[in-house]
Short mmCIF file of C-alpha atoms and ligand atoms in Angstrom, two decimals:
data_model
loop_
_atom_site.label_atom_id
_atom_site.label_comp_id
_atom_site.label_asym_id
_atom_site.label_seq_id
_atom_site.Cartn_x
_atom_site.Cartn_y
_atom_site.Cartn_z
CA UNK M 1 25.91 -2.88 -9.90
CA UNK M 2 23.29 -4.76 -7.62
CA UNK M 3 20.66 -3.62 -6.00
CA UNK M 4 20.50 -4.08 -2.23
CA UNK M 5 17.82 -6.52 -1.17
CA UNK M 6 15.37 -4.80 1.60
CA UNK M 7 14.64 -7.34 4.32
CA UNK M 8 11.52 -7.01 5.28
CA UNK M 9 11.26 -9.63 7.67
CA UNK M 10 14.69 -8.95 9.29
CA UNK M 11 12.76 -4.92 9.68
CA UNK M 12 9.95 -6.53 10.81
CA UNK M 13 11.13 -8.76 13.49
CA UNK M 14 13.28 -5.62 14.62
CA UNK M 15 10.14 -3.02 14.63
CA UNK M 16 7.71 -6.01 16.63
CA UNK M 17 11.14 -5.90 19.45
CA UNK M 18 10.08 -2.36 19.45
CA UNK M 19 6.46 -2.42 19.67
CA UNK M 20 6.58 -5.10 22.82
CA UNK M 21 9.48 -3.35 24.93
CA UNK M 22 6.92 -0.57 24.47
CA UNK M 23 3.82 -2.50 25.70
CA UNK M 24 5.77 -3.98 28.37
CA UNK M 25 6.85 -0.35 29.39
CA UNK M 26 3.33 0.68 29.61
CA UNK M 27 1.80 -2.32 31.35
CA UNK M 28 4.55 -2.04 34.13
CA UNK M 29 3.47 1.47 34.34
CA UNK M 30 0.16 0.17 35.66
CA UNK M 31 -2.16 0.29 32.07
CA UNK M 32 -4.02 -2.17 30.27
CA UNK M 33 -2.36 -3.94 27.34
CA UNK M 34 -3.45 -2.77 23.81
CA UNK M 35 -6.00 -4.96 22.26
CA UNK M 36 -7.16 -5.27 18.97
CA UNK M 37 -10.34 -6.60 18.10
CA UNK M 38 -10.30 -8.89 14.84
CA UNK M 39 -13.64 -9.56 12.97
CA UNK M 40 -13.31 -12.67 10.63
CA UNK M 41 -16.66 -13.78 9.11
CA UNK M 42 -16.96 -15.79 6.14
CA UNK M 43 -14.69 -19.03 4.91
CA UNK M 44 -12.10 -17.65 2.72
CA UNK M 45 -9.13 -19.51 3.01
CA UNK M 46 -6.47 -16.74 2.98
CA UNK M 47 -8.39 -14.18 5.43
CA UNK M 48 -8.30 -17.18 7.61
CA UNK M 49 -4.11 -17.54 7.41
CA UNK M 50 -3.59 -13.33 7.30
CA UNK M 51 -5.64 -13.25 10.71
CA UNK M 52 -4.00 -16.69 12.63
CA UNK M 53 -0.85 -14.39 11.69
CA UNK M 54 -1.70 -10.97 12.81
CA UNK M 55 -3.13 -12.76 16.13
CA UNK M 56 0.40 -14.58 16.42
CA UNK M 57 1.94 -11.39 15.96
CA UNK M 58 -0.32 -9.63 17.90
CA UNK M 59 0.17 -12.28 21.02
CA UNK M 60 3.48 -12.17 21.05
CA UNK M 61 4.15 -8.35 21.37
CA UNK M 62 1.82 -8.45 24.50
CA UNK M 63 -1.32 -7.27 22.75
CA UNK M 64 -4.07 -9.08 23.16
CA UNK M 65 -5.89 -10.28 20.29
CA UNK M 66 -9.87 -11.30 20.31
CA UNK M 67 -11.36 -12.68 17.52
CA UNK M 68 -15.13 -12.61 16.40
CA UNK M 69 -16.02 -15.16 14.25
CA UNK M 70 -19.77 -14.44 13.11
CA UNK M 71 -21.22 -17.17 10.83
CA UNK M 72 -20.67 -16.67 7.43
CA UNK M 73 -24.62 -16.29 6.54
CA UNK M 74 -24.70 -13.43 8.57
CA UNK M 75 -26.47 -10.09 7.33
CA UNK M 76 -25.14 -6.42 7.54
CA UNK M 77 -27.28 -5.74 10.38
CA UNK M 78 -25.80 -8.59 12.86
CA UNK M 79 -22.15 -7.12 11.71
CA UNK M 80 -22.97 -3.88 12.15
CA UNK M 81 -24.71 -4.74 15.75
CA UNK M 82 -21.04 -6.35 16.26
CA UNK M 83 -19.03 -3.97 15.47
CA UNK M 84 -20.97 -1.13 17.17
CA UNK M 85 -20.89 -3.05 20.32
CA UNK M 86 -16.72 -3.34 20.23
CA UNK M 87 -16.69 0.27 19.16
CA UNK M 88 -18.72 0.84 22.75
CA UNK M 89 -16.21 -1.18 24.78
CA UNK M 90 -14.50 0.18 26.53
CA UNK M 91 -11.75 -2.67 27.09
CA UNK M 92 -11.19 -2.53 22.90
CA UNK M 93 -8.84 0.03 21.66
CA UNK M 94 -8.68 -1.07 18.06
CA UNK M 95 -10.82 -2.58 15.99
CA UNK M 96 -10.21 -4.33 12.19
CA UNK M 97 -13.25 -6.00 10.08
CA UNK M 98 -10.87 -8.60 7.37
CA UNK M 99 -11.86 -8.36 4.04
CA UNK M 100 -13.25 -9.35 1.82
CA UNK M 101 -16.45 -9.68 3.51
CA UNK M 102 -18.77 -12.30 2.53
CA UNK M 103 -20.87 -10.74 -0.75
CA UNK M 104 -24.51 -10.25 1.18
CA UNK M 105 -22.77 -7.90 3.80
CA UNK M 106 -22.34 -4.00 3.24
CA UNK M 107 -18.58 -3.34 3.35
CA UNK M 108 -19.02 0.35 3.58
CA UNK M 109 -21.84 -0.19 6.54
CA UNK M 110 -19.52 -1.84 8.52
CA UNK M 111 -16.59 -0.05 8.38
CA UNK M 112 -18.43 2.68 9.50
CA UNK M 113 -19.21 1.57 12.43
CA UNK M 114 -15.87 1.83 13.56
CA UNK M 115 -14.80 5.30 15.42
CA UNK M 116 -11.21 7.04 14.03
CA UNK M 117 -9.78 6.39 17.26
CA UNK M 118 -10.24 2.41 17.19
CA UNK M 119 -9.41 2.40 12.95
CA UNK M 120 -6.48 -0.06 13.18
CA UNK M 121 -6.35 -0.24 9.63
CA UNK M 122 -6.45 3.62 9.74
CA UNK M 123 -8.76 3.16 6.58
CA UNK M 124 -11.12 5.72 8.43
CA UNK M 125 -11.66 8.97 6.18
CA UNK M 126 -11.26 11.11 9.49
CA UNK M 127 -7.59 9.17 9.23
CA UNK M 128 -7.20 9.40 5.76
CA UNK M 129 -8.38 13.20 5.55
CA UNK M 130 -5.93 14.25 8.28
CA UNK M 131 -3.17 12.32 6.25
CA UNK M 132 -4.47 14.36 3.21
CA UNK M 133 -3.99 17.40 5.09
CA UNK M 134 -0.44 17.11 5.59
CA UNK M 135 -1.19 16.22 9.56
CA UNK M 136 -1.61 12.57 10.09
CA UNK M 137 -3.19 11.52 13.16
CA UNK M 138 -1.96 8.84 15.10
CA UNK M 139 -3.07 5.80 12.64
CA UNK M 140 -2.64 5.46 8.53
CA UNK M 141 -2.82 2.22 6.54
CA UNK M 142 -0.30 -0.13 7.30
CA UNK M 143 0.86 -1.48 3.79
CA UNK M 144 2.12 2.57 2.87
CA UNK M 145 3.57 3.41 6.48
CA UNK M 146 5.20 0.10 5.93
CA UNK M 147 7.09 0.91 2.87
CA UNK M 148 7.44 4.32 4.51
CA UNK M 149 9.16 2.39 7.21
CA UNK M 150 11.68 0.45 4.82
CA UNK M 151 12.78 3.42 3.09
CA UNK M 152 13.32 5.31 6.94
CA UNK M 153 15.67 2.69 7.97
CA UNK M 154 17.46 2.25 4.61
CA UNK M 155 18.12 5.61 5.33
CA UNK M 156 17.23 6.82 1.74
CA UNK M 157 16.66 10.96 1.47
CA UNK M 158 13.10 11.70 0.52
CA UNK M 159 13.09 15.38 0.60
CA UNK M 160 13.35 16.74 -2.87
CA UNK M 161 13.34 13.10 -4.69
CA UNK M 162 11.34 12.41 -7.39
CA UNK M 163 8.77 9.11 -6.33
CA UNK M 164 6.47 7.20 -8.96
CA UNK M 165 3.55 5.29 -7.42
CA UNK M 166 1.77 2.84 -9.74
CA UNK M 167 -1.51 1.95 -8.61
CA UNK M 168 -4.11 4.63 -6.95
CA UNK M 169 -6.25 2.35 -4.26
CA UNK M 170 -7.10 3.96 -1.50
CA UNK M 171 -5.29 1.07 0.89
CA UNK M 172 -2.09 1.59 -0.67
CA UNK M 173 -0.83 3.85 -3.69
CA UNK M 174 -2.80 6.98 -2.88
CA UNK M 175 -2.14 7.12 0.90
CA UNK M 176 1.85 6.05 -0.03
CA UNK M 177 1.70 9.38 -2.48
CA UNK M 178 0.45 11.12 0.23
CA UNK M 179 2.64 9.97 3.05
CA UNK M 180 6.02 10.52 0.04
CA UNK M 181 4.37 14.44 -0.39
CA UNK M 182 4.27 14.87 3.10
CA UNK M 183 8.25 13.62 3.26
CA UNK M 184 8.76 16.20 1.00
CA UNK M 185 9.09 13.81 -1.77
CA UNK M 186 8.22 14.94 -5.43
CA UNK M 187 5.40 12.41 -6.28
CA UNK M 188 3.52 11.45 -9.95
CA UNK M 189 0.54 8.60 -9.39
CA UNK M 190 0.27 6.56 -11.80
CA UNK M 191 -2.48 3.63 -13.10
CA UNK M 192 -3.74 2.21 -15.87
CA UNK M 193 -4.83 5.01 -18.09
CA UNK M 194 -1.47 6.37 -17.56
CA UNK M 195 0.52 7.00 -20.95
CA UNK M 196 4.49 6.77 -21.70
CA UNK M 197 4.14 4.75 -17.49
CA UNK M 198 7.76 3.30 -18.61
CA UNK M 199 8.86 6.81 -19.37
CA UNK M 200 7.13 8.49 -16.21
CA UNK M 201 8.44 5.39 -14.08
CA UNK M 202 12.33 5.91 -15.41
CA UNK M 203 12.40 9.28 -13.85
CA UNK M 204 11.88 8.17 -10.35
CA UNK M 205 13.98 8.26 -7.72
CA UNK M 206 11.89 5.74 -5.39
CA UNK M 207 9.46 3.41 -7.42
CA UNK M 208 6.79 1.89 -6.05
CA UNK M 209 4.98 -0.85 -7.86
CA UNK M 210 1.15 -1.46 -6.54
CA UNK M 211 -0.61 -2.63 -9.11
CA UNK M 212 -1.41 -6.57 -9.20
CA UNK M 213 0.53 -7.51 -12.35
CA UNK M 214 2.65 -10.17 -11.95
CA UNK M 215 6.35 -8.71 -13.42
CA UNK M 216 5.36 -6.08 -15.36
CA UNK M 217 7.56 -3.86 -14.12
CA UNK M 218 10.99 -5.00 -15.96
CA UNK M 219 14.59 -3.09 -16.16
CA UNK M 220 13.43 -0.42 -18.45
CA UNK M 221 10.96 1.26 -16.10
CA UNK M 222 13.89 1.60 -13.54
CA UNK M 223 16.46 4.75 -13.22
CA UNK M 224 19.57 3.39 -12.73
CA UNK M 225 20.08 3.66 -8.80
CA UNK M 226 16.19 3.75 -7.68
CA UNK M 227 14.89 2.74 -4.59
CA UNK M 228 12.02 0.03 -6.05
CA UNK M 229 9.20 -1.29 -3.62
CA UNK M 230 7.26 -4.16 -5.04
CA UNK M 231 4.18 -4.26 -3.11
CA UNK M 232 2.28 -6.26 -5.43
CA UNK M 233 1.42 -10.24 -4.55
CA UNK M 234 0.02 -12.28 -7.04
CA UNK M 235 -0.88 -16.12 -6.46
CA UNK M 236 0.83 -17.85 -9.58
CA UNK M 237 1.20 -21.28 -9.85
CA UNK M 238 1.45 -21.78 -5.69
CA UNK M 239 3.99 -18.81 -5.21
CA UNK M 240 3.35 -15.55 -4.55
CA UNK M 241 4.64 -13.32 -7.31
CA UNK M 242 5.29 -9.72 -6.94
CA UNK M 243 4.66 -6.36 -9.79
CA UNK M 244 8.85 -6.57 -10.42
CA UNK M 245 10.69 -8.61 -12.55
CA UNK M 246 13.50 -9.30 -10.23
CA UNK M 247 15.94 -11.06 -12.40
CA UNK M 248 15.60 -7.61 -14.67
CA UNK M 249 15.08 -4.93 -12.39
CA UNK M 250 17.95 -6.26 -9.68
CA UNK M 251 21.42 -5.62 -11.53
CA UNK M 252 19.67 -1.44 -12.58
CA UNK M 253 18.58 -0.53 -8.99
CA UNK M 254 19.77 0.67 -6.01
CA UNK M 255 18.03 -1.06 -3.58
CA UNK M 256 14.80 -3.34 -4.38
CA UNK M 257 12.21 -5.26 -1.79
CA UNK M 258 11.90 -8.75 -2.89
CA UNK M 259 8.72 -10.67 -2.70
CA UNK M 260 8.23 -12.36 -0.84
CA UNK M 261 9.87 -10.91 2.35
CA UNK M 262 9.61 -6.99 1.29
CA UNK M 263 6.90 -5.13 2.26
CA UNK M 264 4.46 -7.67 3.25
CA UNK M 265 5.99 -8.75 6.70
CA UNK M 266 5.66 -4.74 7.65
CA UNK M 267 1.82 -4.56 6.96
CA UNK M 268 1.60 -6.46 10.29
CA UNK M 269 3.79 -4.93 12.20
CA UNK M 270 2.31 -1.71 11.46
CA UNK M 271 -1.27 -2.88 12.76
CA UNK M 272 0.06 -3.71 15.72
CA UNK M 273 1.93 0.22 15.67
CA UNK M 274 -1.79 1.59 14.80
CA UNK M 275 -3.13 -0.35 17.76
CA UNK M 276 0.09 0.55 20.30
CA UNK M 277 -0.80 4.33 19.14
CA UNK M 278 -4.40 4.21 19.59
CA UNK M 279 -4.32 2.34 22.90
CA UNK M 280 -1.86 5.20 24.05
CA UNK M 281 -3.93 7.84 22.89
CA UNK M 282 -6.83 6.81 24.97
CA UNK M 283 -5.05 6.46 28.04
CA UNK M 284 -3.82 9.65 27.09
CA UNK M 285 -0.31 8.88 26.92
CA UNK M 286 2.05 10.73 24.64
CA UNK M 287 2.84 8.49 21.38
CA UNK M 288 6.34 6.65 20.96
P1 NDP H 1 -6.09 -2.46 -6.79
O1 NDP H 1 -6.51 -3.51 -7.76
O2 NDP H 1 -7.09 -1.82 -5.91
O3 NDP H 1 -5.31 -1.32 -7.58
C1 NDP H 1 -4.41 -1.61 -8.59
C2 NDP H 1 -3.94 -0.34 -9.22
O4 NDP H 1 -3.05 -0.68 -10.27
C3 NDP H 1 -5.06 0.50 -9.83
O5 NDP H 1 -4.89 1.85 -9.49
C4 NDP H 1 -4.91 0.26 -11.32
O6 NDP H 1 -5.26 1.37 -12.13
C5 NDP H 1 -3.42 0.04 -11.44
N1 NDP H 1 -3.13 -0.75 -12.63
C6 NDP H 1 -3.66 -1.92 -13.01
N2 NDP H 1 -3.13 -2.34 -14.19
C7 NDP H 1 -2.25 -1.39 -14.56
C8 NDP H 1 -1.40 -1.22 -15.67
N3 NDP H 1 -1.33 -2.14 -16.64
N4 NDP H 1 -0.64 -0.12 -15.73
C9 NDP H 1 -0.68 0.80 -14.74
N5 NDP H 1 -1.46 0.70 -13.66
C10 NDP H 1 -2.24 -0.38 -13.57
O7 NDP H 1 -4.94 -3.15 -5.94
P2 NDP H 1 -4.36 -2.82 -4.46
O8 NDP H 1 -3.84 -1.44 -4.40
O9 NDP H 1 -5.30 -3.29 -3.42
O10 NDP H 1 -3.12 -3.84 -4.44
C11 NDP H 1 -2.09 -3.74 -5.40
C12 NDP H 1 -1.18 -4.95 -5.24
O11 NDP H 1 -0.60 -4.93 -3.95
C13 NDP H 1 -1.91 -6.30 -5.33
O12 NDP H 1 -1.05 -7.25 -5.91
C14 NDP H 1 -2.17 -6.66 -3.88
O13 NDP H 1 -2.28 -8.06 -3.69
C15 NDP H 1 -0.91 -6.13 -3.25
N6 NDP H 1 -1.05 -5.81 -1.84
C16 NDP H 1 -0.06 -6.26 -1.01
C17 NDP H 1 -0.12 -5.97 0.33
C18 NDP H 1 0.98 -6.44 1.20
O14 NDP H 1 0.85 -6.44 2.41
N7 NDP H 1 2.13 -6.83 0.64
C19 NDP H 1 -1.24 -5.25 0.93
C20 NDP H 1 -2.18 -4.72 -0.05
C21 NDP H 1 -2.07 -5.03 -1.38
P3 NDP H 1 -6.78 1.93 -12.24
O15 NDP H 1 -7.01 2.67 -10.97
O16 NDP H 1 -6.74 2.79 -13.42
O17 NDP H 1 -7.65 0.71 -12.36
#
């Protein structure tokens, strides 16, 4: 046996098709495009490349895409001052600050100046609570409802499975267990103090590696058959290197997302869901 490789791109591209024959529905139905806001401050090389692609992205589904590009000296209080002032416009539906912010500046300060109904990264604990709840709102963080996504249109049962989740961050394993528990999914969270994780990870029906550990997951964490999501990226040597040993893990499970091209071409396209859904909410159209 072999497990089927996810394409994540192939999903993505598919899901952006979506998203832009939805914006083009409700811009020739008289509204506004969605926009999305993008704060960028600081020089780090990567943040640089993830936000030239989301605006790309962004463009090209008919959203429109600003970008604020404070100096990288600034202090908390210009960013906040910033960010409150997008919150307050009117003509901004959703708003994302990238990280990492440059060290002087308050993370947590700043992201609170953004309301729950302009979270695009749907990082917001108003967003996250309601997702704890067991009734999301409209937005969630787009790395889980990503994977979420892959295993939807691999057309995988969740109700009554068994899922593992390695890594509890609060961007990406804990809201994944929550959105799996809310699909009815069976779900154990794992992390680093977690004991037998081979053991506990050989029982699951979907695996999901988010930990930051180049390979570590290897053949004998894997049920023969499991769905396995590596969601892990590690720069190693110029390559990006996922948590899964492929070359292991591949002939054991069912299906497996690759990296690169698994789950991180969907964390985009999900922003740009978040910012379709919160621009539709404020017009007070029903969601899609
Ligand atoms: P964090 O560093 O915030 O969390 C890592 C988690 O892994 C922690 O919960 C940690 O446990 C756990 N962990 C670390 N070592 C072990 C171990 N040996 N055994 C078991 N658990 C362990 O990372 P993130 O959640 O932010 O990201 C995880 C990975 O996903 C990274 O590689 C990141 O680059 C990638 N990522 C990819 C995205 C994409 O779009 N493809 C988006 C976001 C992240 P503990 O809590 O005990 O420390």
């Amino acid at each position: 046996m072999s497990a089927t490789i996810v394409d994540g791109r192939a999903v993505a591209a598919e899901l952006r098709a979506e998203l832009a024959t939805h914006v083009t529905e409700m811009t020739t139905a008289g509204n506004p495009p969605p926009s999305l806001a993008v704060v960028l401050c600081g020089d780090d090389p990567a943040s640089a490349i993830y936000v030239r692609n989301k605006g790309r992205a962004a463009e090209r589904a008919g959203v429109r895409f600003t970008l604020h590009r404070p100096p990288a000296e600034s202090t908390t209080e210009e960013l906040v001052a910033l960010v409150r002032s997008l919150d307050g416009d009117d003509t901004v539906d959703a708003i994302l600050v990238q990280l990492p912010l440059p060290s002087q500046i308050d993370p947590d300060a700043v992201a609170s100046c953004i309301s729950p109904e302009k979270d695009a990264d749907g990082f917001h604990p108003y967003n996250f609570g309601r997702l704890a709840e067991g009734h999301p709102g409209v937005v969630a963080p787009g790395t889980p409802l990503g994977c979420m996504e892959l295993l939807r249109r691999s057309g995988v049962t969740l109700r009554g499975s068994r899922a593992v989740v390695v890594g509890r961050s609060a961007i990406v394993g804990r809201p994944l267990a929550l959105m799996l528990t809310n699909a009815d999914s069976t779900v154990t969270i794992c992390h680093s103090r977690t004991r037998d994780l081979a053991a506990v990870c050989h029982e699951a029906d979907i695996l999901v590696a988010a930990i930051g550990r180049p390979r570590m997951i290897d053949a004998s964490f894997v049920k023969p058959g499991a769905f396995v999501i590596d969601v892990g990226t590690t720069p190693q040597d110029g390559v990006v290197v996922g948590d899964v040993d492929r070359d292991s893990v591949e002939p054991v499970a069912g299906w497996l997302t690759p990296v690169p091209g698994g789950v991180g071409p969907m964390t985009i396209a999900m922003l740009l869901r978040n910012t379709l859904a919160l621009a539709r909410a404020r017009r007070g159209l029903p969601q899609v």
